[in-house]
XYZ file of C-alpha atoms in Angstrom:
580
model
C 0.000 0.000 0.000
C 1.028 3.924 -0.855
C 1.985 5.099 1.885
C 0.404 8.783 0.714
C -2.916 7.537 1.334
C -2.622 7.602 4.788
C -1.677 10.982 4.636
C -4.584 12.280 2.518
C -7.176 10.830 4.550
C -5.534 11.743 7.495
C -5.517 15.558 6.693
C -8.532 15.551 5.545
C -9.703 14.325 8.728
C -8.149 17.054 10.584
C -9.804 19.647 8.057
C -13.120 18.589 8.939
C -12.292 18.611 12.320
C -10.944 22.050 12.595
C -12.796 23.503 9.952
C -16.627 22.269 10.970
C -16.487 20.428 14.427
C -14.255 22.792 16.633
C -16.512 25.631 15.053
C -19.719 24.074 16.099
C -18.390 23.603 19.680
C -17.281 27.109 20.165
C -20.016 28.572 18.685
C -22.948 26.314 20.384
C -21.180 24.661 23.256
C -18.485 26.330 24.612
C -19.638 30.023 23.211
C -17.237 31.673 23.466
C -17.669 35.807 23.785
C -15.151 37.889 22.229
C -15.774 40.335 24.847
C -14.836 38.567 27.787
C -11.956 39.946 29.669
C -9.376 37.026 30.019
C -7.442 36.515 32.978
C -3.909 37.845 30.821
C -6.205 41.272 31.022
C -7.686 40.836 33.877
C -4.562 39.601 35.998
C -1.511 40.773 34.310
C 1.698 40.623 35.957
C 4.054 40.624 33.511
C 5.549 37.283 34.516
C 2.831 34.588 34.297
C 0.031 36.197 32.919
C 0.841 38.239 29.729
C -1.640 38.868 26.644
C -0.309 37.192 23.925
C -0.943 37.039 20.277
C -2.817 33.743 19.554
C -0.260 32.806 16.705
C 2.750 32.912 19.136
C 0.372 31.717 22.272
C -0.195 28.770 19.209
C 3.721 27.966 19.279
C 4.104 28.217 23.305
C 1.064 25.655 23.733
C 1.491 23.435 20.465
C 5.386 23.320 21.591
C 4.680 22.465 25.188
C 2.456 19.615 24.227
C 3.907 18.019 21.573
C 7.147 16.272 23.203
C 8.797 13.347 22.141
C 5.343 11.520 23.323
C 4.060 12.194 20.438
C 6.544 10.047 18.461
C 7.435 7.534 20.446
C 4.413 6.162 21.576
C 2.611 5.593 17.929
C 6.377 4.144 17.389
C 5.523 1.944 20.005
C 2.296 1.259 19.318
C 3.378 0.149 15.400
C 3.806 -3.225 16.684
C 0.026 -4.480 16.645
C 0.081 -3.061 13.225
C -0.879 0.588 11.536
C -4.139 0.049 11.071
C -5.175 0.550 15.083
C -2.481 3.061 15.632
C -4.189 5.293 12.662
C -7.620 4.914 13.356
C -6.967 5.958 17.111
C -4.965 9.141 16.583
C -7.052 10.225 13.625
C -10.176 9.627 15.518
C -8.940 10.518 18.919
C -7.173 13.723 17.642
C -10.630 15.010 15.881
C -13.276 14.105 19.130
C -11.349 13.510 21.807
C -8.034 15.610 21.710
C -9.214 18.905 20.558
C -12.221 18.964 22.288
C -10.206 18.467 25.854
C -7.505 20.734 25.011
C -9.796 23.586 23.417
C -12.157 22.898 26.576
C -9.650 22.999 29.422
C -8.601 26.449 27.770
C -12.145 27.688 28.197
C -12.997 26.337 31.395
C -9.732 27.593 33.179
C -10.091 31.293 31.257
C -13.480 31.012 32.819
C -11.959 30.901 36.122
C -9.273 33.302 36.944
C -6.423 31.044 35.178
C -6.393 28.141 37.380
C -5.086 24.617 37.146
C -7.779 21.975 36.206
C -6.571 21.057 39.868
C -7.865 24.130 41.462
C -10.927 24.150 39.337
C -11.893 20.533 40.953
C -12.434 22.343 44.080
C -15.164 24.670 42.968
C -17.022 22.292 40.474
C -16.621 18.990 42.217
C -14.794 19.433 46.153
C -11.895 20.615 48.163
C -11.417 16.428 48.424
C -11.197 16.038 44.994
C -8.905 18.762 44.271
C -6.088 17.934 47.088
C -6.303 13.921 45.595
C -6.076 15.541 41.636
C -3.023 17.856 42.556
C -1.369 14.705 43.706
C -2.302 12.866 40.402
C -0.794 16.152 38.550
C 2.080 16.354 40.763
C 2.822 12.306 40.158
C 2.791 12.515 36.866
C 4.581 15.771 36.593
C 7.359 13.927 38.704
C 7.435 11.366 35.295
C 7.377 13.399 32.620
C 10.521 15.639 34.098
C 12.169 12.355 34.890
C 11.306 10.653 31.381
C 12.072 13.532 29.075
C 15.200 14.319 31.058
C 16.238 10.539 30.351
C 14.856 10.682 26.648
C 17.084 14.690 26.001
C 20.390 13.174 27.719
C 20.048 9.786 25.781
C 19.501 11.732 22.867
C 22.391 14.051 22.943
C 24.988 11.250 23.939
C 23.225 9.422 20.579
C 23.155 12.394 18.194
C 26.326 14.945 19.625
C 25.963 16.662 16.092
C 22.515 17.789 18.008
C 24.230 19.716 20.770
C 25.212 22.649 19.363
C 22.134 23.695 17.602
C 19.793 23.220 21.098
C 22.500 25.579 23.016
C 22.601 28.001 20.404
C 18.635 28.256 20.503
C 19.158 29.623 24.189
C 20.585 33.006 23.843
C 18.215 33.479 20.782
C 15.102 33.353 22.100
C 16.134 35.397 24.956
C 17.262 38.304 22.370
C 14.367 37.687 20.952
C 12.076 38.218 24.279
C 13.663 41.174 24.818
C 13.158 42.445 21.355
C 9.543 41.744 21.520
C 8.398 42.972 24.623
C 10.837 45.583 25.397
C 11.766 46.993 21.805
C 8.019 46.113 20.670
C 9.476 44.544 17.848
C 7.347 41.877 15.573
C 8.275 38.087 16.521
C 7.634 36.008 13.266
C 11.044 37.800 11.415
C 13.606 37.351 14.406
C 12.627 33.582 15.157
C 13.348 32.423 11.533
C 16.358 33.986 11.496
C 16.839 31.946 14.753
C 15.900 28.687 13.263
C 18.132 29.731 10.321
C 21.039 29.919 12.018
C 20.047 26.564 14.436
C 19.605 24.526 11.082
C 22.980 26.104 9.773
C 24.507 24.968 12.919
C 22.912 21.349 12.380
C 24.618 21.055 9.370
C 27.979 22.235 10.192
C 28.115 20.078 13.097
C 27.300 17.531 11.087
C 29.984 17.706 8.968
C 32.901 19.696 11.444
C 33.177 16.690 14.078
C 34.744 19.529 15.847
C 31.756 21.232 16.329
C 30.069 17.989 17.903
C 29.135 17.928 21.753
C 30.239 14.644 22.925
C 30.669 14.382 25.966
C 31.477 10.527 26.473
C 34.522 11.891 24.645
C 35.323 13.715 27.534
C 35.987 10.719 30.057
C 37.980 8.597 27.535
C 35.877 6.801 25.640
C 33.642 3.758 26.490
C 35.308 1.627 28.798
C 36.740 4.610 30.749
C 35.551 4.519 34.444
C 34.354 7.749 34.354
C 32.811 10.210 37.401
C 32.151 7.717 40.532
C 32.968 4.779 38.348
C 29.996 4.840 36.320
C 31.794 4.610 33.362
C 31.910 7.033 29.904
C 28.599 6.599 28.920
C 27.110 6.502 32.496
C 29.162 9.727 33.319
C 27.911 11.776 30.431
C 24.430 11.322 30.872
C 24.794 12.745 34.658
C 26.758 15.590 33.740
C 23.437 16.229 31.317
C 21.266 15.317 33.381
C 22.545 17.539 35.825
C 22.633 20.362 33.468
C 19.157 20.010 31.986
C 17.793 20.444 35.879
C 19.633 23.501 36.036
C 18.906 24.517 33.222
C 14.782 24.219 34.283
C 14.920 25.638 37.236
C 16.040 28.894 35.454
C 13.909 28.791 33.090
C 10.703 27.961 35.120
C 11.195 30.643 37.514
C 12.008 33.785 34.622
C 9.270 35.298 33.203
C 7.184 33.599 30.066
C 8.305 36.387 27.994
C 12.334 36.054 28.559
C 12.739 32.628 27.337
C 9.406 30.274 27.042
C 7.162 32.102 25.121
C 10.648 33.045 22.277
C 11.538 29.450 22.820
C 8.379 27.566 21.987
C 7.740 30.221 19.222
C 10.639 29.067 17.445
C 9.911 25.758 17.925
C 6.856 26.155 16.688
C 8.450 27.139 12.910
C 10.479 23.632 13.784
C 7.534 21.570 13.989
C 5.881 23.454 10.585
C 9.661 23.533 8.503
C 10.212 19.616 10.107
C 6.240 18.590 9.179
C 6.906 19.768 6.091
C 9.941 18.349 5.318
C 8.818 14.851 5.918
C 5.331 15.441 4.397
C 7.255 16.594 1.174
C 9.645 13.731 1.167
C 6.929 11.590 1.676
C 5.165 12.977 -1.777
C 8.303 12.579 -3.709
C 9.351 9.549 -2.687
C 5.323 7.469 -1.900
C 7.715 4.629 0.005
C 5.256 1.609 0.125
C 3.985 0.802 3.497
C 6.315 -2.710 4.978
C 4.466 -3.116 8.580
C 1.379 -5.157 8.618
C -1.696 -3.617 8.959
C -2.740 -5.999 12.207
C -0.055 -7.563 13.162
C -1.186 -11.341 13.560
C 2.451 -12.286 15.930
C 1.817 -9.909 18.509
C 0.157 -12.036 20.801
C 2.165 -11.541 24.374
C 0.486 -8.336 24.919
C -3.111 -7.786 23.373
C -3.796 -4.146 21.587
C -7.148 -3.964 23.435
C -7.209 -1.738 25.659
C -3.318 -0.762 26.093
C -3.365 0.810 22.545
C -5.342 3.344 24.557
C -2.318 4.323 27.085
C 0.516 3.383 24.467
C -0.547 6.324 22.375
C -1.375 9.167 24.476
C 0.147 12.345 23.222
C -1.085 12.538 19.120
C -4.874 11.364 20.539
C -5.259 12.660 23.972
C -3.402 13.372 26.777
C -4.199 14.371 30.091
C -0.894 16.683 30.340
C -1.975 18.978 27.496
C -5.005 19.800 30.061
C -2.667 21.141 32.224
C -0.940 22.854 29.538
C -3.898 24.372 28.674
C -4.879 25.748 31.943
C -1.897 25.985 33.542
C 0.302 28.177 30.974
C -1.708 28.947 27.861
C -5.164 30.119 29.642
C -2.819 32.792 31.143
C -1.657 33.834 28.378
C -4.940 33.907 26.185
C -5.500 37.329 24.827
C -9.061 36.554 23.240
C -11.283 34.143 24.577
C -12.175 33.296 20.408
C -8.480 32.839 20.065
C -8.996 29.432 22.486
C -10.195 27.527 19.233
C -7.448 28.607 17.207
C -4.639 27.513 20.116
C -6.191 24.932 21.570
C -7.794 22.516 18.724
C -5.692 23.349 16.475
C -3.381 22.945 19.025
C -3.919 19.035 18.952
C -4.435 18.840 15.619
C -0.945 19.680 15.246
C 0.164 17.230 17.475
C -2.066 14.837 15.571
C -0.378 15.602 12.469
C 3.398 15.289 13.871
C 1.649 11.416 15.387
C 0.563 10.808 11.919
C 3.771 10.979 10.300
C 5.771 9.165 12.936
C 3.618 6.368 11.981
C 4.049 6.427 8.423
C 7.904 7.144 8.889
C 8.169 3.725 11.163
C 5.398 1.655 8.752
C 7.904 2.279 5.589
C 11.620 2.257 7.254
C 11.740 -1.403 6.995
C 12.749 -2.691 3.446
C 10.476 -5.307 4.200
C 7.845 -6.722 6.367
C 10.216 -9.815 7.473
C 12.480 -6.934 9.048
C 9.673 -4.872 10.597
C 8.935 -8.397 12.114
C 12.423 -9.258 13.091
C 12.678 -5.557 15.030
C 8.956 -5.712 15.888
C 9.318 -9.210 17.652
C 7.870 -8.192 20.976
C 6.386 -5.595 23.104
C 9.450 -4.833 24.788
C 11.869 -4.601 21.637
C 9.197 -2.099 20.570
C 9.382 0.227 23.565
C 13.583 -0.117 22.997
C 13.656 0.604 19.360
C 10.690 2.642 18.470
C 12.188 6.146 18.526
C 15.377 4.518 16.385
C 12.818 3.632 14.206
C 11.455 6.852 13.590
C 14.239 8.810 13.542
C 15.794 6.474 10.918
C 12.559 6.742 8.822
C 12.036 10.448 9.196
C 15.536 10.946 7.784
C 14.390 8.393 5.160
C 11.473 10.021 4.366
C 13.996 13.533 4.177
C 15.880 12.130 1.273
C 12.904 12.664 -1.014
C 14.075 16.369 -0.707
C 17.519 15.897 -1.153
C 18.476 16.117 2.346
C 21.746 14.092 3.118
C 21.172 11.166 5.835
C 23.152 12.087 8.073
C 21.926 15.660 8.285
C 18.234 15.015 8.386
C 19.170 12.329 11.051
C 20.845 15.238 12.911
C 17.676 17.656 12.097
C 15.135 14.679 13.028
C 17.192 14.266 16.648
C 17.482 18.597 17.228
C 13.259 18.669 16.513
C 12.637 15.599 18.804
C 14.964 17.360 22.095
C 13.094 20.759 21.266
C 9.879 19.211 21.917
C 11.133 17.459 24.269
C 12.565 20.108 26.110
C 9.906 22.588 25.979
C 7.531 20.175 27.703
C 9.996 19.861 30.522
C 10.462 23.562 30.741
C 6.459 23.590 30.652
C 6.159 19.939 33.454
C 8.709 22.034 35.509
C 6.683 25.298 36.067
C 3.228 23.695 36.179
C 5.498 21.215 39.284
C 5.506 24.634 40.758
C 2.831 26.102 40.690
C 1.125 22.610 42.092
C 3.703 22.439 44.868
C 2.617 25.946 45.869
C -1.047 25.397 45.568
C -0.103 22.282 47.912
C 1.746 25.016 50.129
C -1.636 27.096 50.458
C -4.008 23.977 50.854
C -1.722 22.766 53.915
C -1.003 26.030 55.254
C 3.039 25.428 54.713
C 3.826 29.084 53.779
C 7.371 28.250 52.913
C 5.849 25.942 50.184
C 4.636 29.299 48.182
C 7.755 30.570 47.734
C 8.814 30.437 43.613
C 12.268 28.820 44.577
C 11.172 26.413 47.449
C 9.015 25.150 44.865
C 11.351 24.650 42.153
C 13.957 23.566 44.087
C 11.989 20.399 45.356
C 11.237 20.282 41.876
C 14.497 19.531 40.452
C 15.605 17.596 43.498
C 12.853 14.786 43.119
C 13.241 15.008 39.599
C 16.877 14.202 40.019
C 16.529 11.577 42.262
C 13.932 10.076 40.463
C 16.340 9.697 36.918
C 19.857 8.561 38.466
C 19.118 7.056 41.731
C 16.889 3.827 41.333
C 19.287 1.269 38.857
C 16.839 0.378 36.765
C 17.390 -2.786 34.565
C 19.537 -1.351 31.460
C 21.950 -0.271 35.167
C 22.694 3.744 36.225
C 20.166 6.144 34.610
C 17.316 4.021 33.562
C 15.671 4.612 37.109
C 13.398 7.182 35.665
C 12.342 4.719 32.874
C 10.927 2.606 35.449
C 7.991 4.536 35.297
C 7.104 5.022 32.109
C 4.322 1.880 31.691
C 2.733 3.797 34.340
C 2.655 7.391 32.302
C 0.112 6.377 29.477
C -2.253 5.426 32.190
C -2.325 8.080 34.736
C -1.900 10.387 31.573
C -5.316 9.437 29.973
C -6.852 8.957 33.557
C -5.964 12.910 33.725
C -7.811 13.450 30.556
C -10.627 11.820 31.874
C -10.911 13.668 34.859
C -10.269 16.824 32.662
C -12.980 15.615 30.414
C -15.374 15.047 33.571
C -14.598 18.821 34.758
C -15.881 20.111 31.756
C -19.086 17.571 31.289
C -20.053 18.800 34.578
C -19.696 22.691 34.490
C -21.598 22.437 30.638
C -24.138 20.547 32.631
C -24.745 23.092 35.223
C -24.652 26.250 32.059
C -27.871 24.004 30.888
C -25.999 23.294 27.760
C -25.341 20.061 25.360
C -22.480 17.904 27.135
C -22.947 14.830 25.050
C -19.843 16.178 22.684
C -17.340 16.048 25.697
C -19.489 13.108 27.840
C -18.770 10.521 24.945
C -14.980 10.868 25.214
C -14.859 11.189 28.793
C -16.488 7.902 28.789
C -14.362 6.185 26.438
C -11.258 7.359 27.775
C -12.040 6.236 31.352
C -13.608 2.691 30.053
C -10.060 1.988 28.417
C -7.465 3.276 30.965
C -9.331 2.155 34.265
C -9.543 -1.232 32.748
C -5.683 -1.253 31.698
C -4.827 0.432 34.583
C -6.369 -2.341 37.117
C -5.345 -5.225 34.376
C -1.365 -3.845 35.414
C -1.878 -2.955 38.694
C -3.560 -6.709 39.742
C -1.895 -8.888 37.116
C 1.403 -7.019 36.408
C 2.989 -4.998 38.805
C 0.883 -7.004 41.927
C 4.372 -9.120 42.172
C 6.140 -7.116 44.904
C 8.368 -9.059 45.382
C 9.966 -9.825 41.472
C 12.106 -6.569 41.555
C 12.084 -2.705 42.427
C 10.422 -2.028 39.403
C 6.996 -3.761 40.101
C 6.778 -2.272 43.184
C 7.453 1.132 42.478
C 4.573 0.668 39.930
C 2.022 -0.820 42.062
C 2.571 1.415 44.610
C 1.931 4.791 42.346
C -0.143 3.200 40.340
C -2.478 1.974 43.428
C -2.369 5.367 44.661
C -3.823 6.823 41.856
C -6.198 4.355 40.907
C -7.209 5.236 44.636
C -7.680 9.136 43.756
C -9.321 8.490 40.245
C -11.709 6.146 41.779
C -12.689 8.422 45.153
C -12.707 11.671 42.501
C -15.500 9.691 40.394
C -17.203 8.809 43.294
C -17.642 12.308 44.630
C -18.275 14.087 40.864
C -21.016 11.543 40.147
C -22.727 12.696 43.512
C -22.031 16.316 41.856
C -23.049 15.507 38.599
C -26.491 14.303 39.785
C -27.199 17.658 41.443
C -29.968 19.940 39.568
C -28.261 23.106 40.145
C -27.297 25.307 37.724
C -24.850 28.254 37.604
C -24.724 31.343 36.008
C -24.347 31.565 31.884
C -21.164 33.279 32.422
C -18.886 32.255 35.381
C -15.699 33.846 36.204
C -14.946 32.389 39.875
């Protein structure tokens, strides 16, 4: 099969979607008022919330969302087949996606700013919220420790993508300060930015000079290294170790000095990098290798952990928090919420689509898809390879050398990556504070407090557990459980929502539907590992650092959807306009 097909329906999914169904929510569900003073307005502090135009508020929330998640989960997920891992981000992206990143957006502009943590207080109870903020905070905790592990694997991989991600630094702070205190325009200064990252990509591709590696630096593989970890071991603390530093300045600086420029940019990397594999893939129509159902994977069955494999690129409970946790703050014009948030995940949709057909046409043929493919383990080990080799692949339709686009492929991949740790770190903080204020523990509140316990846990969590693949896998360990709790947070997201449209007296079937799928797949995978998989104590550290999260918040999730159904099933109604 033509690989192109999937690429034409696909779009033309997200057309429809964008075009018809996100316009028919806005107008008659969500209705939103182009009057409304948002809380960027309303609040404005020049540090958190800022007015922003909706095309750069676009690249801070599309670039906070779309992480490497995005990419390695449908990479993942290839080993039932395509077929499955198409129809689920296609459909997911168009109902389920946009409609709980656009509505999170809405509901949190429609109530000062807040987290969809907070906001559990005043539509469900003060229980519920303290049990979601620990949900939010656990999974914050993961996706700091798993990107961290994903950005210094990465850059010991790909050195030639070193350069380029340090050089993107100092640009978007110039560029912050040319904005906001020169009042220059954006769009010009941030391609000449990704111009000159790009230009470094290739020179360090070529220059071995120019190449970051720091494995290098301890004598090669078989050195002993820093506190006998070895080379390899040795280089990923030193980055690890630098990438927490590097958050904790960044999530404490105002959005306007470095996120906002940052994620901007990034944004152009996602359109030049979507475009350069969507080109390639017209010019070169590589016939699709991987089955579409793949009839060998029998260990571990697609239904329902398809669901929680691909998370980002159908719906994720982290872009909730995104959403009301950065971008409402940020949202100039309640109309713009449309614009950023569904077409926020249709982005992300598109960037899922495309890692899919770059890892369905890599393999010459389907014998080696098969041969890499050959469990649900090898999957989770070589899907990102898998992409990054196709993407590059799919990049030589444009006459991009391979080892270039490889280079490119790995520089987009630690953006995203990055930006949603930059993003996971601040939202960290501003839960540990809200923590601080629920508790009374006024040291809590403090910006630096905050982020310091931030970056400590976050720490501890990556190097100090030895994982099995030895030093630095420890924040791996966790990653079976971050599809689940992810979609579980969608769910409750989802719920949120149902339930404040229910008291407005308006049409909540649109948002209900989802909310019920979602939590019909991940509670059932999420008991299915906690009983049968991780149950085991006693087998190794592993299992029972996932049954003991992931029995905590099966715990919350359940209690939370206990108390919202006794909320849901009272008849009172608010206001047609809240702003509490």
């Amino acid at each position: 099969m033509n690989s192109i097909w999937l690429a034409i329906i696909g779009m033309l999914m997200f057309t429809f979607g964008y075009k018809y169904y996100s316009k028919f929510v806005a107008e008659k569900i969500y209705k939103l008022d182009p009057n409304y003073v948002t809380p960027a307005h309303k609040y404005n502090d020049g540090v958190d919330f800022v007015p922003t135009n909706k095309f750069v508020l676009w690249g801070h929330h599309f670039s906070s969302v779309a992480g490497a998640s995005p990419i390695v989960g449908p990479a993942i997920a290839l080993y039932w087949g395509w077929l499955p891992a198409f129809l689920w981000v296609i459909f997911g992206t168009v109902f389920a996606a946009g409609i709980h990143d656009f509505g999170t957006l809405v509901l949190s502009a429609r109530h000062k700013g807040q987290s969809v943590g907070s906001i559990t207080s005043t539509i469900i109870g003060k229980r519920a919220k303290v049990m979601f903020l620990f949900i939010i905070l656990i999974l914050m905790l993961m996706v700091n420790a798993v990107f961290a592990w994903v950005i210094s694997n990465l850059f010991i991989k790909f050195p030639a993508s070193v350069l380029p991600i340090f050089i993107e630094i100092p640009l978007a702070v110039w560029i912050g300060y040319a904005v906001y205190k020169r009042k220059k325009e954006m769009l010009i200064p941030s391609i000449i930015a990704l111009v000159i990252m790009y230009g470094s990509a290739i020179l360090s591709s070529k220059i071995p000079a120019l190449q970051i590696d720091v494995v290098k630096y301890f004598g090669g593989a078989e050195a002993a290294g820093l506190f006998g970890l070895g080379a390899v071991g040795s280089a990923f603390l030193v980055w690890i170790i630098i990438l927490m530093v590097y958050c904790y300045i960044s999530s404490v600086l105002p959005v306007w000095k470095l996120l906002q420029p940052r994620d901007y940019i990034n944004s152009h990397q996602l359109v030049v990098g979507l475009l350069m594999l969507y080109l390639g893939l017209v010019f070169l129509q590589p016939k699709i290798t991987a089955p579409a159902v793949n009839a060998a994977a029998g260990d571990v069955p697609w239904f329902p952990l398809l669901f929680i494999t691909i998370a980002c690129g159908a719906i994720s409970g982290f872009h909730g928090l995104v959403s009301s946790g950065t971008t409402s703050k940020q949202l100039d014009k309640e109309t713009d919420a449309r614009f950023v948030g569904y077409a926020g995940a249709v982005g992300e949709g598109t960037l899922a689509l495309i890692a899919i057909i770059a890892v369905s046409t890599v393999f010459a043929t389907q014998g080696d898809f098969l041969a890499t493919y050959n469990s649900f383990a090898a999957a989770g080990a070589g899907g990102l390879g898998a992409f990054i080799g196709g993407a590059a692949q799919l990049a030589t339709g444009i006459w991009i050398p391979a080892d270039i686009a490889a280079t490119i492929v790995a520089v987009i991949i630690v953006s995203f990556a990055a930006t949603s740790l930059d993003t996971s770190f601040r939202l960290m903080r501003y839960i540990i504070s809200e923590l601080g204020v629920e508790y009374k523990i006024p040291s809590l509140e403090k910006k630096h407090v905050a982020t310091s316990i931030a970056a400590v846990s976050s720490t501890a969590l990556v190097i100090l557990p030895q994982g099995p693949n030895g030093f630095g896998s420890g924040g791996y360990l966790l990653w079976p459980l971050f599809g689940t709790s992810n979609q579980l947070l969608a769910g409750i997201s989802l719920l949120l929502i149902t339930i404040w449209l229910k008291r407005l007296g308006r049409n909540y079937i649109v948002t209900l539907v989802p909310m019920l799928f979602v939590f019909f797949m991940t509670l059932w995978a999420m008991i299915q590992q906690v009983v049968f998989t991780w149950s085991g104590m006693g087998d190794n550290d592993a299992n029972m650092l996932l049954f003991i999260f992931g029995s905590l918040i099966l715990g919350f999730t359940l209690w939370i959807l206990l108390e919202a159904l006794a909320t849901f099933r009272k008849k009172t109604v608010e206001p047609l306009t809240t702003d509490m």
